[in-house]
mmCIF file of C-alpha atoms and ligand atoms in Angstrom:
data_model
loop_
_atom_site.group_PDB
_atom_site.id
_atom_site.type_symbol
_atom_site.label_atom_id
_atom_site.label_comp_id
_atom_site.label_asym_id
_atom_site.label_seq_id
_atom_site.Cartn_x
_atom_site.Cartn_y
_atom_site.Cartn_z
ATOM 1 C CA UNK A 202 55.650 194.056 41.874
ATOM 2 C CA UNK A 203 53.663 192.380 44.193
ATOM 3 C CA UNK A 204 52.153 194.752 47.107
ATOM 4 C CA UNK A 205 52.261 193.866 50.836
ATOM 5 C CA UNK A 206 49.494 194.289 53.079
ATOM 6 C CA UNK A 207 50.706 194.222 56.281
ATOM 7 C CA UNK A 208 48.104 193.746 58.846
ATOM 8 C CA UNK A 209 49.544 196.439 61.195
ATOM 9 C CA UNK A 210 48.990 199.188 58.919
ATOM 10 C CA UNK A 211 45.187 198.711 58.899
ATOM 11 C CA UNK A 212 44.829 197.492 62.607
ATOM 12 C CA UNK A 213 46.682 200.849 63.715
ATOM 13 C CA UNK A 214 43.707 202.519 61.417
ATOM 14 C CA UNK A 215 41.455 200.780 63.342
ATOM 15 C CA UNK A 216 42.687 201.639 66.567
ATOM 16 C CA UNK A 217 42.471 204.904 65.576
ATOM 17 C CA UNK A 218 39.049 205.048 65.166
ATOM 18 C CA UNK A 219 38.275 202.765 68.463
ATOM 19 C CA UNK A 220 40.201 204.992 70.516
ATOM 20 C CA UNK A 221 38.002 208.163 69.603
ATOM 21 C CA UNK A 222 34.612 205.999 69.855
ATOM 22 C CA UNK A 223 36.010 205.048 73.617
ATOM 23 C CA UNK A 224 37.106 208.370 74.541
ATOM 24 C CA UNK A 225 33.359 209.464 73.694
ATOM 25 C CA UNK A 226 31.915 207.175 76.189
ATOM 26 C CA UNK A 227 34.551 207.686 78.643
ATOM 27 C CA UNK A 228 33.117 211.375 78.664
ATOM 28 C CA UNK A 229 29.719 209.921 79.077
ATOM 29 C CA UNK A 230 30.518 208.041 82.168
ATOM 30 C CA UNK A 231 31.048 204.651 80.229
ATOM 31 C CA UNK A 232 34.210 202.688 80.609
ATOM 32 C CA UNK A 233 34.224 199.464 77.832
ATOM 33 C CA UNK A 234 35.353 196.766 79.460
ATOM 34 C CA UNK A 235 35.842 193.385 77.928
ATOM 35 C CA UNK A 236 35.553 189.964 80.095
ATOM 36 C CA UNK A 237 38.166 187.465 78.830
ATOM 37 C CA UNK A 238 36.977 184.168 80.332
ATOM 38 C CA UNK A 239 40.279 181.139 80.452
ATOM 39 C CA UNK A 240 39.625 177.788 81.224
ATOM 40 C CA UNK A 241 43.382 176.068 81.878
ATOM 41 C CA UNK A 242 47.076 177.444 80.510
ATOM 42 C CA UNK A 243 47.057 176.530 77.015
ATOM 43 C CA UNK A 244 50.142 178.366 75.859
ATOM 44 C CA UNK A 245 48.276 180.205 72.837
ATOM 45 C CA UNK A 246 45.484 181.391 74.959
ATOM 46 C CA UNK A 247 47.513 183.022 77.399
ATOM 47 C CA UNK A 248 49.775 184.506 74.401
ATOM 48 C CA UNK A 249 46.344 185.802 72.497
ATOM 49 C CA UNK A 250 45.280 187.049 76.305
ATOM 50 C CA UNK A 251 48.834 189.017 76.860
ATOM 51 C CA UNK A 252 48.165 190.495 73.360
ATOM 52 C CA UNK A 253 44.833 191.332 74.210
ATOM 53 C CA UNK A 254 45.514 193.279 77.194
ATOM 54 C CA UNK A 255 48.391 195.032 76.004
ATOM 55 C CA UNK A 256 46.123 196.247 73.118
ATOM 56 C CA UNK A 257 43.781 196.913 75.620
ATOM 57 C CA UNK A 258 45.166 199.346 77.801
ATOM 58 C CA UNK A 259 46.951 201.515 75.162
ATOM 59 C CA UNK A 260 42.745 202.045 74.280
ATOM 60 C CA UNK A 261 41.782 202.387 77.302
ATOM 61 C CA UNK A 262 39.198 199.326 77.235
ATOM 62 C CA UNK A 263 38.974 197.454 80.623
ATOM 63 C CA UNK A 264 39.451 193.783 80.571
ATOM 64 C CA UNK A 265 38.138 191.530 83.298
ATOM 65 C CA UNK A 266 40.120 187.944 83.473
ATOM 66 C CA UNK A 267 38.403 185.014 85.001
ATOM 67 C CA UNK A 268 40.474 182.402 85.074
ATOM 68 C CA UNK A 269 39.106 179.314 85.936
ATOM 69 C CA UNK A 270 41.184 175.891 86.563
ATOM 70 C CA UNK A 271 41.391 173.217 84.006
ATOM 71 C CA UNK A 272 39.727 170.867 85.667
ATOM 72 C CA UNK A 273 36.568 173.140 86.138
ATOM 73 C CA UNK A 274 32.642 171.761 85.906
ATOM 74 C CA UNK A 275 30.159 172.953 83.206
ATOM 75 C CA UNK A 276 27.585 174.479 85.933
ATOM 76 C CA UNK A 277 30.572 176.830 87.226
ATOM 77 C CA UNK A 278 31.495 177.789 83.626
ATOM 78 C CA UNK A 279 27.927 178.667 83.043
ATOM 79 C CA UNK A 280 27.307 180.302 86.415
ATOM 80 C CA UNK A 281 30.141 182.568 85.219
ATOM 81 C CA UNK A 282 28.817 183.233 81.915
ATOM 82 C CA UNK A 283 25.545 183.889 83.270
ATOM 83 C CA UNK A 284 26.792 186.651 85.999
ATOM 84 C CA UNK A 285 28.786 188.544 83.268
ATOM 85 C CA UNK A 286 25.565 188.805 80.799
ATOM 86 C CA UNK A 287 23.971 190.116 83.973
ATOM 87 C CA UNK A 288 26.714 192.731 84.824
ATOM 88 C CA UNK A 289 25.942 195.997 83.346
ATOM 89 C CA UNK A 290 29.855 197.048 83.761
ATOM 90 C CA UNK A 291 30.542 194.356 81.139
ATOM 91 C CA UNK A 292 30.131 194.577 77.362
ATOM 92 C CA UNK A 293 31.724 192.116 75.946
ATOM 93 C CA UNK A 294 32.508 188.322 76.962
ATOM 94 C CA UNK A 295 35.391 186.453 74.945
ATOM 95 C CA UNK A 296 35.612 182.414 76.072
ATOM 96 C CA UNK A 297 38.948 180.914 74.845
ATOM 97 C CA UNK A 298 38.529 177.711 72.996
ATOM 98 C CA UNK A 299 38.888 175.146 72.361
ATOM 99 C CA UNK A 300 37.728 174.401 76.179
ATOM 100 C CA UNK A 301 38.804 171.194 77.874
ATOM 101 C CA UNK A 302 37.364 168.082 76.154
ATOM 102 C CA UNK A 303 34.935 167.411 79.544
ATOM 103 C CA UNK A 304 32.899 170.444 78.721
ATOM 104 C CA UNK A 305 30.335 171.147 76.672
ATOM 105 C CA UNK A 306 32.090 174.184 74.581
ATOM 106 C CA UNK A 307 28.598 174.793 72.260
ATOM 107 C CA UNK A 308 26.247 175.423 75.387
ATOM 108 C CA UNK A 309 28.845 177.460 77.016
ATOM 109 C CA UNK A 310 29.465 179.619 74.235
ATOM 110 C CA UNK A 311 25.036 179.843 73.235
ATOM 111 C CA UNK A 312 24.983 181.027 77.016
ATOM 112 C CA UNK A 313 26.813 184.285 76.182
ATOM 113 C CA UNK A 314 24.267 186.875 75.625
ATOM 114 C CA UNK A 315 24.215 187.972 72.074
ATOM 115 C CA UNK A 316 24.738 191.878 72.529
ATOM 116 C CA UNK A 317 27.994 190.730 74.752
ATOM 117 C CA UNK A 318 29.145 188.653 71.807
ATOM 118 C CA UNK A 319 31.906 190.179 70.257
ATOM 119 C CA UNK A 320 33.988 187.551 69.217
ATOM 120 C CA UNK A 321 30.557 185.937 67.429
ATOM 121 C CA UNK A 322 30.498 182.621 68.770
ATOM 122 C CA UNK A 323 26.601 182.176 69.061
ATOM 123 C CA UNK A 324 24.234 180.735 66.312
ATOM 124 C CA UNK A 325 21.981 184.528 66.980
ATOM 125 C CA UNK A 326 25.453 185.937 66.084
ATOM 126 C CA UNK A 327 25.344 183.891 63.184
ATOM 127 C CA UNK A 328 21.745 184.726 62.595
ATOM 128 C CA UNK A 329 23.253 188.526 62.073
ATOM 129 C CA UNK A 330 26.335 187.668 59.542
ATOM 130 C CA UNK A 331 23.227 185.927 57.412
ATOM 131 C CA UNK A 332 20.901 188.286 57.533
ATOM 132 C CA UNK A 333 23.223 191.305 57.449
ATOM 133 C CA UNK A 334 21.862 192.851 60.842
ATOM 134 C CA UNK A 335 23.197 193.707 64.061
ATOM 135 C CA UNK A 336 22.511 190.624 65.938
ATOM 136 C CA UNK A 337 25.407 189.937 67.881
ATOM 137 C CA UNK A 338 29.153 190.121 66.285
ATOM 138 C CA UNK A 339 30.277 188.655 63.359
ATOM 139 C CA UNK A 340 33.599 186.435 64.144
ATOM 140 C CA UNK A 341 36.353 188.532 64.340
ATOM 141 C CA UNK A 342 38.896 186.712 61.540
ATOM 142 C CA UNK A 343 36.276 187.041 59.149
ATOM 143 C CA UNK A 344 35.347 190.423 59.718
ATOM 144 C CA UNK A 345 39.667 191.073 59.865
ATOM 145 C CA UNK A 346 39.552 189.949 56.285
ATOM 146 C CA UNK A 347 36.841 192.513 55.683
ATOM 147 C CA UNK A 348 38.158 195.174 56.890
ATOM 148 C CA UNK A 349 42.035 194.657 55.295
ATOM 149 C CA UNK A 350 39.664 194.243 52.006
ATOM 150 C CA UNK A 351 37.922 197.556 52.788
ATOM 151 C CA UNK A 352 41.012 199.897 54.442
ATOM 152 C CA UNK A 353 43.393 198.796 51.165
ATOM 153 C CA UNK A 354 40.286 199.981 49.280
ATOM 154 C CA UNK A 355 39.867 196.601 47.171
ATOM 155 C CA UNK A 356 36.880 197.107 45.692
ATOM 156 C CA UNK A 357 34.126 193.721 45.885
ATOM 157 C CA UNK A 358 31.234 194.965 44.384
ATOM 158 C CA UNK A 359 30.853 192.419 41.878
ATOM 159 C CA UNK A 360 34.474 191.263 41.832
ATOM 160 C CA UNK A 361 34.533 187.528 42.358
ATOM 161 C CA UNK A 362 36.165 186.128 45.295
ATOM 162 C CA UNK A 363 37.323 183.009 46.111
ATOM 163 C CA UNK A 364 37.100 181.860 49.703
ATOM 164 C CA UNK A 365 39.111 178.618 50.346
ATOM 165 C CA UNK A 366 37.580 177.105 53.607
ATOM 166 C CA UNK A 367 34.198 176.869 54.500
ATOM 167 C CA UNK A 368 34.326 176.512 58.742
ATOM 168 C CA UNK A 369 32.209 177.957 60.766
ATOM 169 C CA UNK A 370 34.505 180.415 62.505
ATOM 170 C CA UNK A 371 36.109 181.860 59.139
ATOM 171 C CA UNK A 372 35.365 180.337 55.895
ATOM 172 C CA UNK A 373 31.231 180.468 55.885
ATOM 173 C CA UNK A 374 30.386 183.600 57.929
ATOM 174 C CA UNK A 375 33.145 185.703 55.317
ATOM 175 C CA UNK A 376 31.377 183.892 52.329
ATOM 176 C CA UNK A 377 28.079 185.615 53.892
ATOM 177 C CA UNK A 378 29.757 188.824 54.771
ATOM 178 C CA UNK A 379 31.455 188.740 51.399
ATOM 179 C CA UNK A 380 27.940 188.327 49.115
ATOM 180 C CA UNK A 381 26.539 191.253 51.762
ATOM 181 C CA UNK A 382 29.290 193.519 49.984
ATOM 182 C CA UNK A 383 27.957 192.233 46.354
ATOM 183 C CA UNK A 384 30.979 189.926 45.709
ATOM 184 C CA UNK A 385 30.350 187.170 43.329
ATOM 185 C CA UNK A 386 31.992 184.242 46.023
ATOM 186 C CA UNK A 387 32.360 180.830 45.578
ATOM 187 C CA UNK A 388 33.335 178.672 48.410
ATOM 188 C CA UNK A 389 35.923 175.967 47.892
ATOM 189 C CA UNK A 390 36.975 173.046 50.471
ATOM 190 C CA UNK A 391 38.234 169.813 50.903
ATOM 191 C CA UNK A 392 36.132 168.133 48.494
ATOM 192 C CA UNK A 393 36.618 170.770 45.626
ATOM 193 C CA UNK A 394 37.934 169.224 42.220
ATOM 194 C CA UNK A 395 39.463 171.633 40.714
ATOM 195 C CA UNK A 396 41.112 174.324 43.214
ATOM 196 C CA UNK A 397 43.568 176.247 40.622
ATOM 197 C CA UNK A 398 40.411 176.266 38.277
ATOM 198 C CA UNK A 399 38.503 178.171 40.951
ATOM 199 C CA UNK A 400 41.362 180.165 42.446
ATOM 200 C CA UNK A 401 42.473 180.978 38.898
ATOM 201 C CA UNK A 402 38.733 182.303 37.987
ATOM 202 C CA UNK A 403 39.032 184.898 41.153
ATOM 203 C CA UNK A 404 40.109 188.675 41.435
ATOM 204 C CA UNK A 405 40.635 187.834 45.160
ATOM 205 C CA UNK A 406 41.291 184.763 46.713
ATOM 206 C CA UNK A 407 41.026 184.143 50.809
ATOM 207 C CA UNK A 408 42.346 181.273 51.883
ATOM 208 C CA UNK A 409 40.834 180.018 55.489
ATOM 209 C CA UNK A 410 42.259 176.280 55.400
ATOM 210 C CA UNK A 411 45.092 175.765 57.316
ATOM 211 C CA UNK A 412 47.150 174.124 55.046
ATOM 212 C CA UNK A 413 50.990 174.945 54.075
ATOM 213 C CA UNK A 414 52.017 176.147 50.691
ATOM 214 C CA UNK A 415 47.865 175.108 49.235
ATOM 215 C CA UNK A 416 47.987 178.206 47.247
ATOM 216 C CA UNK A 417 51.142 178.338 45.048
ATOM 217 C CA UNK A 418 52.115 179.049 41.302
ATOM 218 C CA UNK A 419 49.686 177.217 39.594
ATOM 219 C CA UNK A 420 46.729 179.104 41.379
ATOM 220 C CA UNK A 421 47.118 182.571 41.092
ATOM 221 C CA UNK A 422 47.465 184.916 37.762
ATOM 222 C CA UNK A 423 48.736 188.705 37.760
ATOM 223 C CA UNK A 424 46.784 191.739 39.354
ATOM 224 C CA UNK A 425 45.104 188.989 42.429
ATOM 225 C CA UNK A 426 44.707 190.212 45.731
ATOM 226 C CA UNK A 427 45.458 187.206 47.848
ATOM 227 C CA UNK A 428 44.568 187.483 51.918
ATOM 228 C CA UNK A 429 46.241 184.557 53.857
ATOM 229 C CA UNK A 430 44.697 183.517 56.954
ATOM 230 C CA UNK A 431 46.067 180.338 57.434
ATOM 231 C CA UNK A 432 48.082 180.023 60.646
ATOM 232 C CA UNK A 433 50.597 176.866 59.886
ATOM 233 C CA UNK A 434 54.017 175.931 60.903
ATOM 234 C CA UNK A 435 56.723 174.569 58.439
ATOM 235 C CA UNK A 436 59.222 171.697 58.978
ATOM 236 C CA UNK A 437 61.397 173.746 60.890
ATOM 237 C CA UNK A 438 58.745 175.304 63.115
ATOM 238 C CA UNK A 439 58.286 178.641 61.597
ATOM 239 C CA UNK A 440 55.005 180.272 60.857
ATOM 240 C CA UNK A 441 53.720 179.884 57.555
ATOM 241 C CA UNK A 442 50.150 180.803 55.705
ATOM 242 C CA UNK A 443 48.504 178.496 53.212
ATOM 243 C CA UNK A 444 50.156 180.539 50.611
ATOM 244 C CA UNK A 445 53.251 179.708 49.231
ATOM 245 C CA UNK A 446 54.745 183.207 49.827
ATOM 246 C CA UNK A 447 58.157 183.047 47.704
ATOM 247 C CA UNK A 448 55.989 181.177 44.517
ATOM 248 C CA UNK A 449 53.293 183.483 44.379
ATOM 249 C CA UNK A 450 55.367 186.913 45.181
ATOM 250 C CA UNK A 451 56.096 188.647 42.293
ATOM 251 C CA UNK A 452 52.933 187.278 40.360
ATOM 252 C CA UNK A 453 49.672 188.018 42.499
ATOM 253 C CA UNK A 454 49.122 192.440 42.913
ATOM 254 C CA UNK A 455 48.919 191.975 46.258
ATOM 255 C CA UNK A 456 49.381 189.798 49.427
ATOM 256 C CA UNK A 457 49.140 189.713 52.769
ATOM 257 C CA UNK A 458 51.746 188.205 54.845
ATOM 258 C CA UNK A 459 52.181 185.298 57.517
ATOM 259 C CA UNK A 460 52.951 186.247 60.170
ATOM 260 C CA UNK A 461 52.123 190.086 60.318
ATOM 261 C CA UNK A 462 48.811 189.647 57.950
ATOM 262 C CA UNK A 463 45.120 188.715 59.221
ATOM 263 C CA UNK A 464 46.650 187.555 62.550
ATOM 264 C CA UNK A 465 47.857 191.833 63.368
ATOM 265 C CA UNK A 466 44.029 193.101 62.949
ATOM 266 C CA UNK A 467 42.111 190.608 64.367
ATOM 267 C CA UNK A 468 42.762 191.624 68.279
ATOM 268 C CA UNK A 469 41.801 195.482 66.553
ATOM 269 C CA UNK A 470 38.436 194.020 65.581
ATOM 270 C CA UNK A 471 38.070 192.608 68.684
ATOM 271 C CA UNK A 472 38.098 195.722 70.720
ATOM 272 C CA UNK A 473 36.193 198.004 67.487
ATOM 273 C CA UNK A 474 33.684 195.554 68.672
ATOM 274 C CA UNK A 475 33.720 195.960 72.456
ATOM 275 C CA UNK A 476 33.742 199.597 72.063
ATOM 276 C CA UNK A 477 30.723 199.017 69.328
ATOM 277 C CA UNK A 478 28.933 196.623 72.218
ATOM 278 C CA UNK A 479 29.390 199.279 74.627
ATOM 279 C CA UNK A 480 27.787 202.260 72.704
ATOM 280 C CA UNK A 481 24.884 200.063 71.237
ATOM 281 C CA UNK A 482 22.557 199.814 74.288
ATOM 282 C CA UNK A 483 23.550 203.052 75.821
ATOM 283 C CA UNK A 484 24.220 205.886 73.010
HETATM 284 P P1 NAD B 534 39.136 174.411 59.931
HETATM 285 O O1 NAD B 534 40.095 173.268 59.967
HETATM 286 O O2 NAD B 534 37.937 174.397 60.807
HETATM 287 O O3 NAD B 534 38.625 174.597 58.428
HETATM 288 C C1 NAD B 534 39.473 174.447 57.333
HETATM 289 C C2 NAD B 534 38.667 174.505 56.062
HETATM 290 O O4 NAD B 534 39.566 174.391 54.974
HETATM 291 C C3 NAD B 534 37.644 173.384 55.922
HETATM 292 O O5 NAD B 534 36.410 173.950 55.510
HETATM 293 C C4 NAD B 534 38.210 172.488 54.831
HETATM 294 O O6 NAD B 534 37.195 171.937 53.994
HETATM 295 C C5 NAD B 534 39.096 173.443 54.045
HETATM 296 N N1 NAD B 534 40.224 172.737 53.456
HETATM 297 C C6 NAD B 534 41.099 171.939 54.086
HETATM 298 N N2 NAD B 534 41.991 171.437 53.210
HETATM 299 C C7 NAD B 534 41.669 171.928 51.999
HETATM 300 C C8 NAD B 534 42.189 171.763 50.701
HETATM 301 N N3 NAD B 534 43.247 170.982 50.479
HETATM 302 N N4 NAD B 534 41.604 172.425 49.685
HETATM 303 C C9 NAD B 534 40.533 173.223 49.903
HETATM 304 N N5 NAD B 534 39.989 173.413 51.123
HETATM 305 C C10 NAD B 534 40.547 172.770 52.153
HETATM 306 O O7 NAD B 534 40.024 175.712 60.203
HETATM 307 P P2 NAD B 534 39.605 177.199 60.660
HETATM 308 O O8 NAD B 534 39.352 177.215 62.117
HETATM 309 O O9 NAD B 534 38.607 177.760 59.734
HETATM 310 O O10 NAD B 534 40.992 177.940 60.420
HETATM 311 C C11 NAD B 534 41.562 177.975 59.127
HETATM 312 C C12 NAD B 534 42.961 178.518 59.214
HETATM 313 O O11 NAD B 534 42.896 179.861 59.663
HETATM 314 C C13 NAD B 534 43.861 177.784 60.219
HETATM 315 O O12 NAD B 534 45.170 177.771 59.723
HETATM 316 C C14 NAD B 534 43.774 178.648 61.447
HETATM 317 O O13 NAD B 534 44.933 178.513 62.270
HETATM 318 C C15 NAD B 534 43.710 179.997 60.809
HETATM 319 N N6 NAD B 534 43.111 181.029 61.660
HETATM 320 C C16 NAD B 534 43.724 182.236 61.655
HETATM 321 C C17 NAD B 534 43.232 183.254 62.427
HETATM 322 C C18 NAD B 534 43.915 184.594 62.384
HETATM 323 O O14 NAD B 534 43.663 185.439 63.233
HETATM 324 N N7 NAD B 534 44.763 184.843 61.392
HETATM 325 C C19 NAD B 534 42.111 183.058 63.227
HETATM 326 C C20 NAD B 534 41.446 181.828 63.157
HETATM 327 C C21 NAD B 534 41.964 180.815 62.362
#
């Protein structure tokens, strides 16, 4: 029997432990408060941002929209940036990207201070997943596939992983993050010869590629834990992991599902961190 993890289960464990960290500082006089910064209407932004909030409130973190118009110039984006590093009421910044193809989306996320960056978007933020230290935030999906790892009590000291995906917002920083926990990981991609060879070799394969049904029969062996992130849609529009769910069910030891997987912690992670950000400087 194959186990599911559904993502709720461990972002409601989360929660639980944000919600005591923020009702500590709200007794000290501190009120975390998380700046969501939205350049246009892109439908999924403002469905992650209605998530977001929701989430939000039932923690009792404060969220401060800017909403800026489409159409918007890189100096104002910045300016904007720059007053919320300097706001002491603000301990977090999230900018939703992809930004509009006229701006430059690199400077405007480097200009977000790193002790404000809790969705990890900054190279010092990277700086921290590599070195193991708390500079900055590590990228929230990766550290989502950390913490499912960690709440279902997988253990990864010296299990090998397989991550398939090596981007910079998932793939490499969970590598790093993964090898900080004393997995053995190897790192597969596009250019990878053998994937089932790889996959097969694994106790726990993440797949971070974004590509329907990649991971079916022929990749996985009994007892793998396999964490999906992959957010895809199938030929009739519904949404789909890189996992071949109904191949590998009933073979792997345990799975995570699409939807109602990685996607259900991540916006958890998100506010661990904001409540994190806002104890750091002032605990
Ligand atoms: P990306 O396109 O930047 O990177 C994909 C990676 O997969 C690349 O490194 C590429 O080399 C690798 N890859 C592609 N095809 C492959 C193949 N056939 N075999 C092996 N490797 C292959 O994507 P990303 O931004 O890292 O996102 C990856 C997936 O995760 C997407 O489906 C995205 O929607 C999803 N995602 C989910 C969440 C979440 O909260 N669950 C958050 C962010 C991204």
């Amino acid at each position: 029997m194959t186990l599911i993890y559904k993502g709720r289960e461990t972002a409601v464990r989360i929660d639980k432990e944000t919600a005591v960290r923020v009702t500590a500082l709200r007794e000290k006089g501190i009120a975390p408060c998380l700046a969501v910064v939205r350049v246009g209407e892109r439908p999924d932004d403002m469905a992650y941002e209605s998530g977001l909030m929701k989430r939000a409130s039932e923690l009792a973190v404060n969220v401060r929209r800017v909403l800026l118009p489409a159409d918007v110039r890189q100096d104002a984006v910045e300016r904007v940036i720059d007053d919320l590093n300097a706001d002491e009421a603000v301990h977090g910044i999230l900018v939703f990207c992809p930004l509009p193809a006229h701006l430059n989306e690199r400077a405007v996320c480097e200009r977000i201070a790193p002790d404000k960056d809790v969705d990890g978007t900054t190279a010092m933020s990277a700086a921290g997943v590599f070195l193991g230290k708390p500079i900055g935030y590590p990228p929230c999906t990766a550290d989502a596939v950390v913490r499912i790892l960690e709440d279902r009590q997988v253990p990864l000291r010296g299990r090998k992983v397989c991550v398939v995906g090596r981007s910079n917002v998932v793939g490499k920083p969970l590598s790093l993050m993964l090898i900080g926990k004393s997995a053995t990981v190897t790192v597969c991609h596009s250019a990878t010869a053998d994937l089932p060879a790889e996959t097969l070799a694994a106790d726990i394969i993440v797949s971070c590629a974004g590509r329907a049904g990649l991971i079916g029969r022929r990749h996985v062996r009994p007892g793998q834990v396999v964490i999906d992130v992959g957010i895809n849609f199938d030929k009739d529009g519904r949404m789909c992991g890189d996992a071949a769910a109904e191949e590998i069910d009933g073979i792997v030891g345990a799975m995570t599902p699409v939807p109602g997987g990685v996607g259900s912690v991540t916006i958890s992670v998100l506010m661990s961190h904001v409540a994190e950000a806002a104890g750091r400087k002032r605990l």
